[in-house]
Coordinates of C-alpha atoms and ligand atoms in Angstrom, one line a residue:
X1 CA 11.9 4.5 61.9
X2 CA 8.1 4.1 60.9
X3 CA 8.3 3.4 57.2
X4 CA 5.8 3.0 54.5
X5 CA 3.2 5.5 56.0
X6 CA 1.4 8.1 53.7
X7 CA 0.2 11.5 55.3
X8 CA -2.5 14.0 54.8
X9 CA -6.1 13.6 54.4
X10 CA -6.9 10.2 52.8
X11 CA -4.4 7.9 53.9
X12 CA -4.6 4.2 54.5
X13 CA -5.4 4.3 57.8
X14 CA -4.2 0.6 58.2
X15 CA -0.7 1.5 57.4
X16 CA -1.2 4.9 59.3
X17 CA -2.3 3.4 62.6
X18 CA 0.6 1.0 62.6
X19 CA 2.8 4.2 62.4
X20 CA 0.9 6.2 65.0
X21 CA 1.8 2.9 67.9
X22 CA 5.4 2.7 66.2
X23 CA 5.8 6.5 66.8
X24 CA 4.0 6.7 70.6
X25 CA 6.4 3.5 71.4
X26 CA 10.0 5.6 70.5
X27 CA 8.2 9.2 71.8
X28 CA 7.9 7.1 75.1
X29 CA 11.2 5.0 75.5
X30 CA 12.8 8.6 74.6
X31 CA 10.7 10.7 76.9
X32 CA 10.0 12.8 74.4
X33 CA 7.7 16.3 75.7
X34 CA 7.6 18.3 72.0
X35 CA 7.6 17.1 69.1
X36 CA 7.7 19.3 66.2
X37 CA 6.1 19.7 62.9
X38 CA 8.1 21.5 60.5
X39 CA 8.2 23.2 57.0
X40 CA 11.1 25.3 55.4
X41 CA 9.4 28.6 54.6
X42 CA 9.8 30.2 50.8
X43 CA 11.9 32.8 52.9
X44 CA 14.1 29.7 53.4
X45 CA 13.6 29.2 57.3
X46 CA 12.9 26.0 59.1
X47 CA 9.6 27.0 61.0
X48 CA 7.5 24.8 62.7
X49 CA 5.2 24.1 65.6
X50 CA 4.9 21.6 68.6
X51 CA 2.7 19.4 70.6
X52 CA 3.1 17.6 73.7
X53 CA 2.8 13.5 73.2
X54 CA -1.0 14.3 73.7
X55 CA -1.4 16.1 70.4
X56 CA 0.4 13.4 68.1
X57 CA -2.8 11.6 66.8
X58 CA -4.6 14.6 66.2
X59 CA -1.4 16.0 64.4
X60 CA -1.0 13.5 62.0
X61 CA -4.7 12.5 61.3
X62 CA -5.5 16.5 60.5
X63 CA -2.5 18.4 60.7
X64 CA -1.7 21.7 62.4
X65 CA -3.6 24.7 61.8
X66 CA -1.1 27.7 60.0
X67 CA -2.3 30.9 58.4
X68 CA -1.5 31.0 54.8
X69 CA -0.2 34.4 55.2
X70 CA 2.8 32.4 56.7
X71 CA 4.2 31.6 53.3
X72 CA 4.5 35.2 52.5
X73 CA 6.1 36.6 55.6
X74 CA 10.1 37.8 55.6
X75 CA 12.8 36.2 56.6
X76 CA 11.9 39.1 59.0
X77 CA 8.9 38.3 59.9
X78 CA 7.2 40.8 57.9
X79 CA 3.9 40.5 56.3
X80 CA 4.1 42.6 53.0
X81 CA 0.8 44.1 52.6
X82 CA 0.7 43.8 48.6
X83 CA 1.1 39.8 49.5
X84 CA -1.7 38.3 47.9
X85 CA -2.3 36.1 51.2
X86 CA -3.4 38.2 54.0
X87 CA -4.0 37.4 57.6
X88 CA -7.4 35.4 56.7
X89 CA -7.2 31.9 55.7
X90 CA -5.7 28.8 56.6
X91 CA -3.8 25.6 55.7
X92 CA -2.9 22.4 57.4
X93 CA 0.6 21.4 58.5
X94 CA 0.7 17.8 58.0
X95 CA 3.5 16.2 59.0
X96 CA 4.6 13.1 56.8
X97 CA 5.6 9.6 59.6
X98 CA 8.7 8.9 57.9
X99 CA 10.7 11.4 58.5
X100 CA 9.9 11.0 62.2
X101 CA 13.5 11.9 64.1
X102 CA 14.5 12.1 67.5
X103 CA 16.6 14.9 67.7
X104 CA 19.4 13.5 69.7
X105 CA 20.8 17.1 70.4
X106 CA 17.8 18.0 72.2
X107 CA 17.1 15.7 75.1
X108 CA 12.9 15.5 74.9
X109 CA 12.8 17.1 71.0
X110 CA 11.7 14.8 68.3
X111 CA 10.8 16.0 64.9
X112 CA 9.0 15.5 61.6
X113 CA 8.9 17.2 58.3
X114 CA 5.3 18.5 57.0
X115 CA 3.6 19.4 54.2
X116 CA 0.6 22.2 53.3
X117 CA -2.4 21.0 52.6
X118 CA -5.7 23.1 51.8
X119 CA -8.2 22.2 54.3
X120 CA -10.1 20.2 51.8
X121 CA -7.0 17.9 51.7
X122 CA -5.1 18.9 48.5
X123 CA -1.5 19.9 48.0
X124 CA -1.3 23.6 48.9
X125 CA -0.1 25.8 46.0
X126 CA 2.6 27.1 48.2
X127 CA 3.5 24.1 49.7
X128 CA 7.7 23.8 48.6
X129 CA 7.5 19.9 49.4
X130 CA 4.5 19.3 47.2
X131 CA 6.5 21.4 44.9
X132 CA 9.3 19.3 44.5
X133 CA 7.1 15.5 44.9
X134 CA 5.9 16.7 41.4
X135 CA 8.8 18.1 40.4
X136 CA 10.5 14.6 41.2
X137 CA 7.1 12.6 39.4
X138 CA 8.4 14.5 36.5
X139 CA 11.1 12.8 36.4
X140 CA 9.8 9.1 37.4
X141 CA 7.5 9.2 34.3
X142 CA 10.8 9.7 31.8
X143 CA 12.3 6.8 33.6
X144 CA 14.9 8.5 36.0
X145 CA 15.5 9.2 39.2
X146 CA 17.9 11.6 40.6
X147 CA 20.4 11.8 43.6
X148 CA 21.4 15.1 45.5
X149 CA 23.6 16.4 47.8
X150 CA 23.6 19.7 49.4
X151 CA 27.1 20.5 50.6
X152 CA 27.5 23.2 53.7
X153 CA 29.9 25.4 54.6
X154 CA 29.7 27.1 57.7
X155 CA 31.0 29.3 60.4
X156 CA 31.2 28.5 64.0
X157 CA 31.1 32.0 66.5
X158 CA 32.1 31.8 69.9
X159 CA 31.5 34.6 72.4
X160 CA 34.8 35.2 73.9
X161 CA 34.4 38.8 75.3
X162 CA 30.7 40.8 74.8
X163 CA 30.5 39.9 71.3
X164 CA 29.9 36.6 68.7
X165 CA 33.2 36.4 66.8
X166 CA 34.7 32.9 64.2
X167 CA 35.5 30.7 67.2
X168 CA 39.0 30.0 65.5
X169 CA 41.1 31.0 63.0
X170 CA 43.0 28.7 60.7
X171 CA 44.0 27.7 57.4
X172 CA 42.0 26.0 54.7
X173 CA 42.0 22.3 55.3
X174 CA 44.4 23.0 58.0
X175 CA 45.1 20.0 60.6
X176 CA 45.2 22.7 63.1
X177 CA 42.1 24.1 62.4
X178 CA 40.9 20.3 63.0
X179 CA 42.2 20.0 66.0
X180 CA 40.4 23.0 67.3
X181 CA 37.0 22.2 66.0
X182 CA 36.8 18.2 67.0
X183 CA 34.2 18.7 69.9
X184 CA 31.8 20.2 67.7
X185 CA 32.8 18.2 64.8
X186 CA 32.4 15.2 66.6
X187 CA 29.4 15.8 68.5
X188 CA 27.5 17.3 65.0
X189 CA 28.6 14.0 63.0
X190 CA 27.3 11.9 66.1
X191 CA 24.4 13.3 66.0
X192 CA 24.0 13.6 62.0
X193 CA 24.4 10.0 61.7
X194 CA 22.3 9.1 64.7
X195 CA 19.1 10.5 62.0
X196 CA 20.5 8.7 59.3
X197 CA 22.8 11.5 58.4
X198 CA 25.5 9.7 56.6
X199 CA 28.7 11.8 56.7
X200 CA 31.7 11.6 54.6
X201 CA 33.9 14.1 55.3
X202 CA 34.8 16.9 58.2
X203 CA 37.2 19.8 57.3
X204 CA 38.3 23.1 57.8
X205 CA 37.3 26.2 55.0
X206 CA 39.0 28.8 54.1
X207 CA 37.8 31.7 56.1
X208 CA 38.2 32.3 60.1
X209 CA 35.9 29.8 62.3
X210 CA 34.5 28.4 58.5
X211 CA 33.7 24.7 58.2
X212 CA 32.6 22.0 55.7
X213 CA 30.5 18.7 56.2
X214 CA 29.8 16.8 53.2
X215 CA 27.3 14.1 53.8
X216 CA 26.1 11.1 51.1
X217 CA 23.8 12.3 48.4
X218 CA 20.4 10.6 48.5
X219 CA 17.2 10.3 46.8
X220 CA 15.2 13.7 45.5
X221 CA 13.0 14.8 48.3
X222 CA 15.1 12.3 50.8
X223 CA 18.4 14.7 49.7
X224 CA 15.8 17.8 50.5
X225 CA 14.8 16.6 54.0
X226 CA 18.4 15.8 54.9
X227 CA 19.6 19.3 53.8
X228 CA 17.1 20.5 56.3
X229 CA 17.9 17.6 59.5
X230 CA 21.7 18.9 58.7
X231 CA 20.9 22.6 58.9
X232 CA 19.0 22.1 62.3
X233 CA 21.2 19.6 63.4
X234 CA 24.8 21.4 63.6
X235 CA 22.7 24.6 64.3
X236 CA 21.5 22.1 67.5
X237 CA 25.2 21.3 68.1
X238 CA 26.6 24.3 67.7
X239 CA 24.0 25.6 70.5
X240 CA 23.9 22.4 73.0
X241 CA 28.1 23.3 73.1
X242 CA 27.7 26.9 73.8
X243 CA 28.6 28.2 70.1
X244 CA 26.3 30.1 67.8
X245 CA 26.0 28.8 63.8
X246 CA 25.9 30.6 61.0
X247 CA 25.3 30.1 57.4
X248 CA 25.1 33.9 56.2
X249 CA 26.4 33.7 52.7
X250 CA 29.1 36.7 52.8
X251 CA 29.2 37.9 56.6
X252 CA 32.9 39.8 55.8
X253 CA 33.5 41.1 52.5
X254 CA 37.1 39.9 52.5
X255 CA 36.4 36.6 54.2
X256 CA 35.7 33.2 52.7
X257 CA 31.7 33.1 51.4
X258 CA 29.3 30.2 53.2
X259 CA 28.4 28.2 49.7
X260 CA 26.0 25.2 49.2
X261 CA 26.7 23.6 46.2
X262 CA 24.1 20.9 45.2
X263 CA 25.8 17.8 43.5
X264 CA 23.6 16.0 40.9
X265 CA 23.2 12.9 39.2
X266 CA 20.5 11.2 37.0
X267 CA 19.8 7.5 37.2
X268 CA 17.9 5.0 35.0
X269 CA 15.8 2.2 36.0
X270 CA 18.8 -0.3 35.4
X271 CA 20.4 2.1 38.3
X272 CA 23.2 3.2 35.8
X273 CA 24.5 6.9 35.2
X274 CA 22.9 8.1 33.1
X275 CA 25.3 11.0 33.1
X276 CA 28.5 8.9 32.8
X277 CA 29.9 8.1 29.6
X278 CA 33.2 6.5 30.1
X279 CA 34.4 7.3 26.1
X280 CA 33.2 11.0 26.1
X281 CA 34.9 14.1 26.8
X282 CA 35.4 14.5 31.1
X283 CA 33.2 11.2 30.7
X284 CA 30.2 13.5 30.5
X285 CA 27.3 11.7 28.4
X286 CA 25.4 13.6 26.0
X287 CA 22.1 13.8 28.1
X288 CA 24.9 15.1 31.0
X289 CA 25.5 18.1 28.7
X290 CA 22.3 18.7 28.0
X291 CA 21.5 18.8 31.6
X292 CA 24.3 21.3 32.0
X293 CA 23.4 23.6 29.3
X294 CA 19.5 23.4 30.6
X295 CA 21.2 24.8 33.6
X296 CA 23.1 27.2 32.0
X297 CA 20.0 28.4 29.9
X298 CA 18.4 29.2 33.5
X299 CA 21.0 30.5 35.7
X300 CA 20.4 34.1 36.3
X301 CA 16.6 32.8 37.4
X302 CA 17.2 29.8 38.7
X303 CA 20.0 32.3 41.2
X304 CA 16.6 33.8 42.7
X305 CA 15.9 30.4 44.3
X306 CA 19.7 29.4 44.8
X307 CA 21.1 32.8 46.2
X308 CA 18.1 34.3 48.0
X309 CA 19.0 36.5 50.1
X310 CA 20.0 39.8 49.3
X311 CA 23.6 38.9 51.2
X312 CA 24.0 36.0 49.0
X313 CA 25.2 38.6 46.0
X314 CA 28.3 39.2 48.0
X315 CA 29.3 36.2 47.8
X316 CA 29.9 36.5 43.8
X317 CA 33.3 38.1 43.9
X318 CA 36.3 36.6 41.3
X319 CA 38.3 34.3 42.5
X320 CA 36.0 33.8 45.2
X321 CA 35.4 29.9 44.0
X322 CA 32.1 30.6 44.3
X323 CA 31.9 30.7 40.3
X324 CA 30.5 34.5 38.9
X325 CA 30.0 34.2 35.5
X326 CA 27.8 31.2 34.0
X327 CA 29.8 28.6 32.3
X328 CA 30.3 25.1 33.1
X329 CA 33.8 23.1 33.2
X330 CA 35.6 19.6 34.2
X331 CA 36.8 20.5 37.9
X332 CA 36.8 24.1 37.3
X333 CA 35.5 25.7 40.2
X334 CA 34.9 29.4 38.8
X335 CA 32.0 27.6 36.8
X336 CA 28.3 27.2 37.8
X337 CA 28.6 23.9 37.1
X338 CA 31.3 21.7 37.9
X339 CA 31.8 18.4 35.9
X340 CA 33.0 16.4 39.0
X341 CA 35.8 13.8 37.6
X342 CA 35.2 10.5 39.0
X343 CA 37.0 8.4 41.6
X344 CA 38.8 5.1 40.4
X345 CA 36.9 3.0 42.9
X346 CA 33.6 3.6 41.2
X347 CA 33.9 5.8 38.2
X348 CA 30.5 5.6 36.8
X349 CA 28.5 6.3 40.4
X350 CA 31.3 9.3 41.6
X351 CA 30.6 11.2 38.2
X352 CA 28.5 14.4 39.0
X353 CA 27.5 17.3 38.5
X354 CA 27.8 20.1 40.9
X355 CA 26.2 23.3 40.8
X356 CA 28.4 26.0 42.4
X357 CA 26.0 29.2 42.6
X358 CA 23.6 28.2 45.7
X359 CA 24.2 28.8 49.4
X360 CA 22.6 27.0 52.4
X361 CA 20.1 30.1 53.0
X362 CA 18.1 28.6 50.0
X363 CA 15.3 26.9 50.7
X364 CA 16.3 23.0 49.6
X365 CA 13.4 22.2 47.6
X366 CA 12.5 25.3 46.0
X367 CA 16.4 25.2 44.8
X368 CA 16.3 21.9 43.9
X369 CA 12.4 21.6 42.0
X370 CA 14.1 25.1 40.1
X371 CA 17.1 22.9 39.2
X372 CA 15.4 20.4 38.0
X373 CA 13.3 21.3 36.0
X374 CA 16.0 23.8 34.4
X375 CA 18.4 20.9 33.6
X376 CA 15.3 19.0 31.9
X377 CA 14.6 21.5 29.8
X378 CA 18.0 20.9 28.4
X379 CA 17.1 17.1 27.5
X380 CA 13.7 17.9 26.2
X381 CA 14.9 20.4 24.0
X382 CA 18.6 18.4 23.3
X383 CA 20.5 21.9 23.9
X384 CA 24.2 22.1 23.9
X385 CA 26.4 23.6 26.6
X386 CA 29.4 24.9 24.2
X387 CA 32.7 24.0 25.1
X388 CA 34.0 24.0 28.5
X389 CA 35.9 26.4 30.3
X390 CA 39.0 25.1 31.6
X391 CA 40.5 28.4 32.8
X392 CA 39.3 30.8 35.7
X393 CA 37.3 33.6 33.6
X394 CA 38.2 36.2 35.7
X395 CA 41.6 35.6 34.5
X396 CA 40.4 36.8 30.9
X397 CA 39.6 39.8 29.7
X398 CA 36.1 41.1 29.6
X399 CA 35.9 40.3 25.6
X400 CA 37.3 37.1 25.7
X401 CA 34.5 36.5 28.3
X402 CA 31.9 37.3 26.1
X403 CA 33.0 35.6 23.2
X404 CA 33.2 32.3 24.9
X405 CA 29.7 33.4 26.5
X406 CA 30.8 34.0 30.2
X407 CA 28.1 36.0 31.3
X408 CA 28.3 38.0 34.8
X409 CA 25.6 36.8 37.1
X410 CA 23.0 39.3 37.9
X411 CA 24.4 41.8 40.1
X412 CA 22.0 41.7 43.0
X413 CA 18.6 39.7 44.5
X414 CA 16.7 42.3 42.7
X415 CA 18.0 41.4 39.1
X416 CA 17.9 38.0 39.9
X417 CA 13.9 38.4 40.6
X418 CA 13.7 40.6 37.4
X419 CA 15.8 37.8 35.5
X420 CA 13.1 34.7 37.1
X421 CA 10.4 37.3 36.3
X422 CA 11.6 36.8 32.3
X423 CA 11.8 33.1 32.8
X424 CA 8.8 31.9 31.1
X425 CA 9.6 28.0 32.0
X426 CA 10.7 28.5 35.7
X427 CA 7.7 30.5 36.7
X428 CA 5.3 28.3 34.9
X429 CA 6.7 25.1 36.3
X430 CA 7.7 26.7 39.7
X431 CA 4.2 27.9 39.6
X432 CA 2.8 31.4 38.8
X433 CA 0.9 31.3 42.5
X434 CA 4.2 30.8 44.1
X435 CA 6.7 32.9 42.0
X436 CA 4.0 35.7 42.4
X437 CA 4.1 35.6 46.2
X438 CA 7.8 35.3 46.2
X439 CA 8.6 38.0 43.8
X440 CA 6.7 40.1 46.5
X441 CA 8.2 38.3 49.5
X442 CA 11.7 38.9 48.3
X443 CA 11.2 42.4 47.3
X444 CA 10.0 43.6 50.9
X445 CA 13.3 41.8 51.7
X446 CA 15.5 44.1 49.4
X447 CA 13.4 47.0 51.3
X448 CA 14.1 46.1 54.4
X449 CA 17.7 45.4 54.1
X450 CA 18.4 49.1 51.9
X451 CA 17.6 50.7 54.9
X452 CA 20.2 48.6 57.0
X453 CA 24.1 49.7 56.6
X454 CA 26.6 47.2 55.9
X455 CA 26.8 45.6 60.1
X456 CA 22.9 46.3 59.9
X457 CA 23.3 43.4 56.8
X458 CA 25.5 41.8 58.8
X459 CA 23.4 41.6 61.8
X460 CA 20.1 40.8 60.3
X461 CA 21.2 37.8 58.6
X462 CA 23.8 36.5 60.7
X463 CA 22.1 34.2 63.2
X464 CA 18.4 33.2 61.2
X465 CA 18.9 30.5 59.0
Ligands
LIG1 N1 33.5 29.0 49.9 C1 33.4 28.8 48.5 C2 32.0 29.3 48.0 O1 31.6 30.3 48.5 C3 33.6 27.4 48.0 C4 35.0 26.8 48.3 C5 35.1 25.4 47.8 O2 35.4 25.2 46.7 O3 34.8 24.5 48.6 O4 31.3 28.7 47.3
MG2 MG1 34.0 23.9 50.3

């Protein structure tokens, strides 16, 4: 893989035109017709365009041409007319050489990532990948970096008869239900791995046709790109092997929910833990808890980047392990944020945090710029999580709740908006172009799924993400 490239206007052209030969040698030994420039969408859609080999040069020296209004569009394809970004005006898709990827899926389909630049060659306000580069700077100049994983659960429809039903139904890490999905399973983690996909683990879920596929956190924006390369890739997979993927938050209201937590972990320049404490309570350091009460301080708006679709409310039922009220705990998996107890092998790099509220609708680095900069509030301002909850909450009574401050999450997408609307920090460090435009986005959204029933929900979302 071409490495050490820059994009957009201004690169080193040195550096750039050693990438351009490297790419035009693996686009030719691959026979490789489209290759595809893409961007995940605030609506949280992988979107993109394609050239033929004849186009690459010009694509990566200028970019693609995309109308602004773009970022403002549905997850339905619909252009609210109070957006502030109207059918006039354009950006550049520029696509960034090292995440160059065969898609090995696809036979002739490579891809890379992009980001929007203005045409006189800045980061575009809207741009989510610009979003979280800063976001991730932020962190560089206090000395850390951070690693991420974004962990999927799925379901897998087959079409037996006229209609797209769970290809198999089986129990929760059953070996049964193993057995039945190792073709896909075997052909997705091929293919994960073959783009640098490392996988760790393959197992059933607990609803009907519902599957998991943790893969090896990485680096910020690197943990970002791979959430996306894993979406398309078993969506690929699923498709290639004549099944249909979907990663609808709450498709049946009595059915296992499709989560996505996002594991965290902050690391110094000596590459240490920073939130491991070996002596300390669940071997959580202090900056650890103040990264989890930053979290905690944020959660109802940091759920309008994290749960975004107006589905992904559904998924918030008790007992659902999804977590519904915020409160934080040491393997409790009712709580937005799960203290993950470390493995013996390596105690001080297997202690994480995961966050438990986020499904893989969200778009990966809005969700994770929004969680970063919500735990970092918590270390700049040294706040305290309160003690940790160590039973299920639904299990207490609603005053208990409140006293040890178990807050419901906002009920729907629409308080969550109001709830990022109040959120003085996430909309100024999110940006008050972007939160503007979404705040509009996602409200045409809650529009245009009112007027759908229940199946019409159903229906809508099922098959886009
Ligand atoms: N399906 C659950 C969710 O909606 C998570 C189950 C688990 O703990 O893996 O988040
Ligand atoms: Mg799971």
């Amino acid at each position: 893989m071409p490495s050490n490239a820059q994009c957009g206007p201004g690169f080193d052209r040195a550096v750039h035109m050693m990438n351009i030969e490297q790419l035009h040698r693996l686009i030719a030994d691959h026979d490789i017709r489209l290759i595809r420039a893409m961007y995940v969408g605030p609506d949280g859609i992988s979107r993109g365009k394609a050239v033929t080999p004849s186009g690459v040069d010009s694509m990566l020296a200028s970019g693609l041409g995309l109308t602004q209004a773009q970022a403002s569009v549905t997850v339905f394809d619909v252009l609210p007319p109070t957006s502030h970004y109207q059918p006039i005006g354009e950006v550049r898709l520029v696509p960034d050489p090292q995440t160059f990827q065969i898609m090995p899926y696809l036979p002739g389909h490579a891809r890379l990532l992009a980001d929007l630049y203005t045409l006189g060659g800045q980061p575009w306000e809207l741009c989510p990948r610009s979003l979280l580069r800063r976001v991730v700077g932020s962190l560089t100049e206090r000395g850390f970096t951070i690693r991420a994983a974004f962990e999927n659960e799925f379901t897998l429809y087959a079409q037996p008869g006229d209609r797209w039903v769970p290809f198999a139904d089986y129990n929760c890490f059953g070996s049964a239900g193993i057995d039945q999905a190792s073709p896909f399973a075997l052909a997705a983690i091929e293919a994960l791995e073959a783009q640098d996909v490392h996988v760790e683990k393959f197992f059933t879920e607990a609803g009907p046709g519902q599957l998991e596929i943790p893969v090896r956190h990485q680096p910020g924006m690197r943990a970002a790109d791979q959430q996306v390369v894993f979406r398309e890739t078993v969506r690929g997979v699923a498709l290639a092997q004549g099944y249909r993927l979907s990663f609808m938050p709450k498709a049946y209201p009595d059915s296992a929910g499709n989560g996505c937590h996002i594991h965290l972990s902050l690391w110094d320049q000596d590459s240490r833990n920073v939130f491991y404490a070996q002596a300390q309570e669940y071997e959580l350091s202090s900056i650890g808890r103040q990264f989890v009460a930053g979290i905690l301080a944020h959660t109802d708006g940091l759920l309008a980047f994290t749960a975004p679709t107006c589905n992904s409310y559904k998924r918030f039922v008790e007992r659902s392990w999804s977590s519904c009220y915020t409160g934080w705990g040491p393997d409790n998996r009712e709580a937005t944020v799960r203290v993950v107890s470390s493995f013996a092998h390596d105690r001080e790099a297997t202690l994480n945090l995961e966050y438990r509220p986020a499904d893989p609708t969200c778009n990966p680095y809005l969700a994770l710029s929004a969680l970063i900069i919500a735990g970092l509030d918590g270390i700049d301002r040294e706040l305290d999580p309160g003690p940790a909850t160590l039973t299920d909450p639904a299990l207490l009574s609603p005053d208990e709740r409140k006293k040890h401050g178990l807050l419901p999450y906002p009920t729907d997408l629409s308080a969550a908006l109001a709830a990022l609307e109040r959120d003085e920090l996430l909309c100024a460090e999110m940006g008050a172009a972007r939160v503007r435009d979404y705040l509009t986005m996602k409200r045409a959204e809650i529009d245009a799924i009112a007027a759908l029933g229940r199946d019409g929900e159903r229906l809508a979302y099922q098959f886009r993400f």
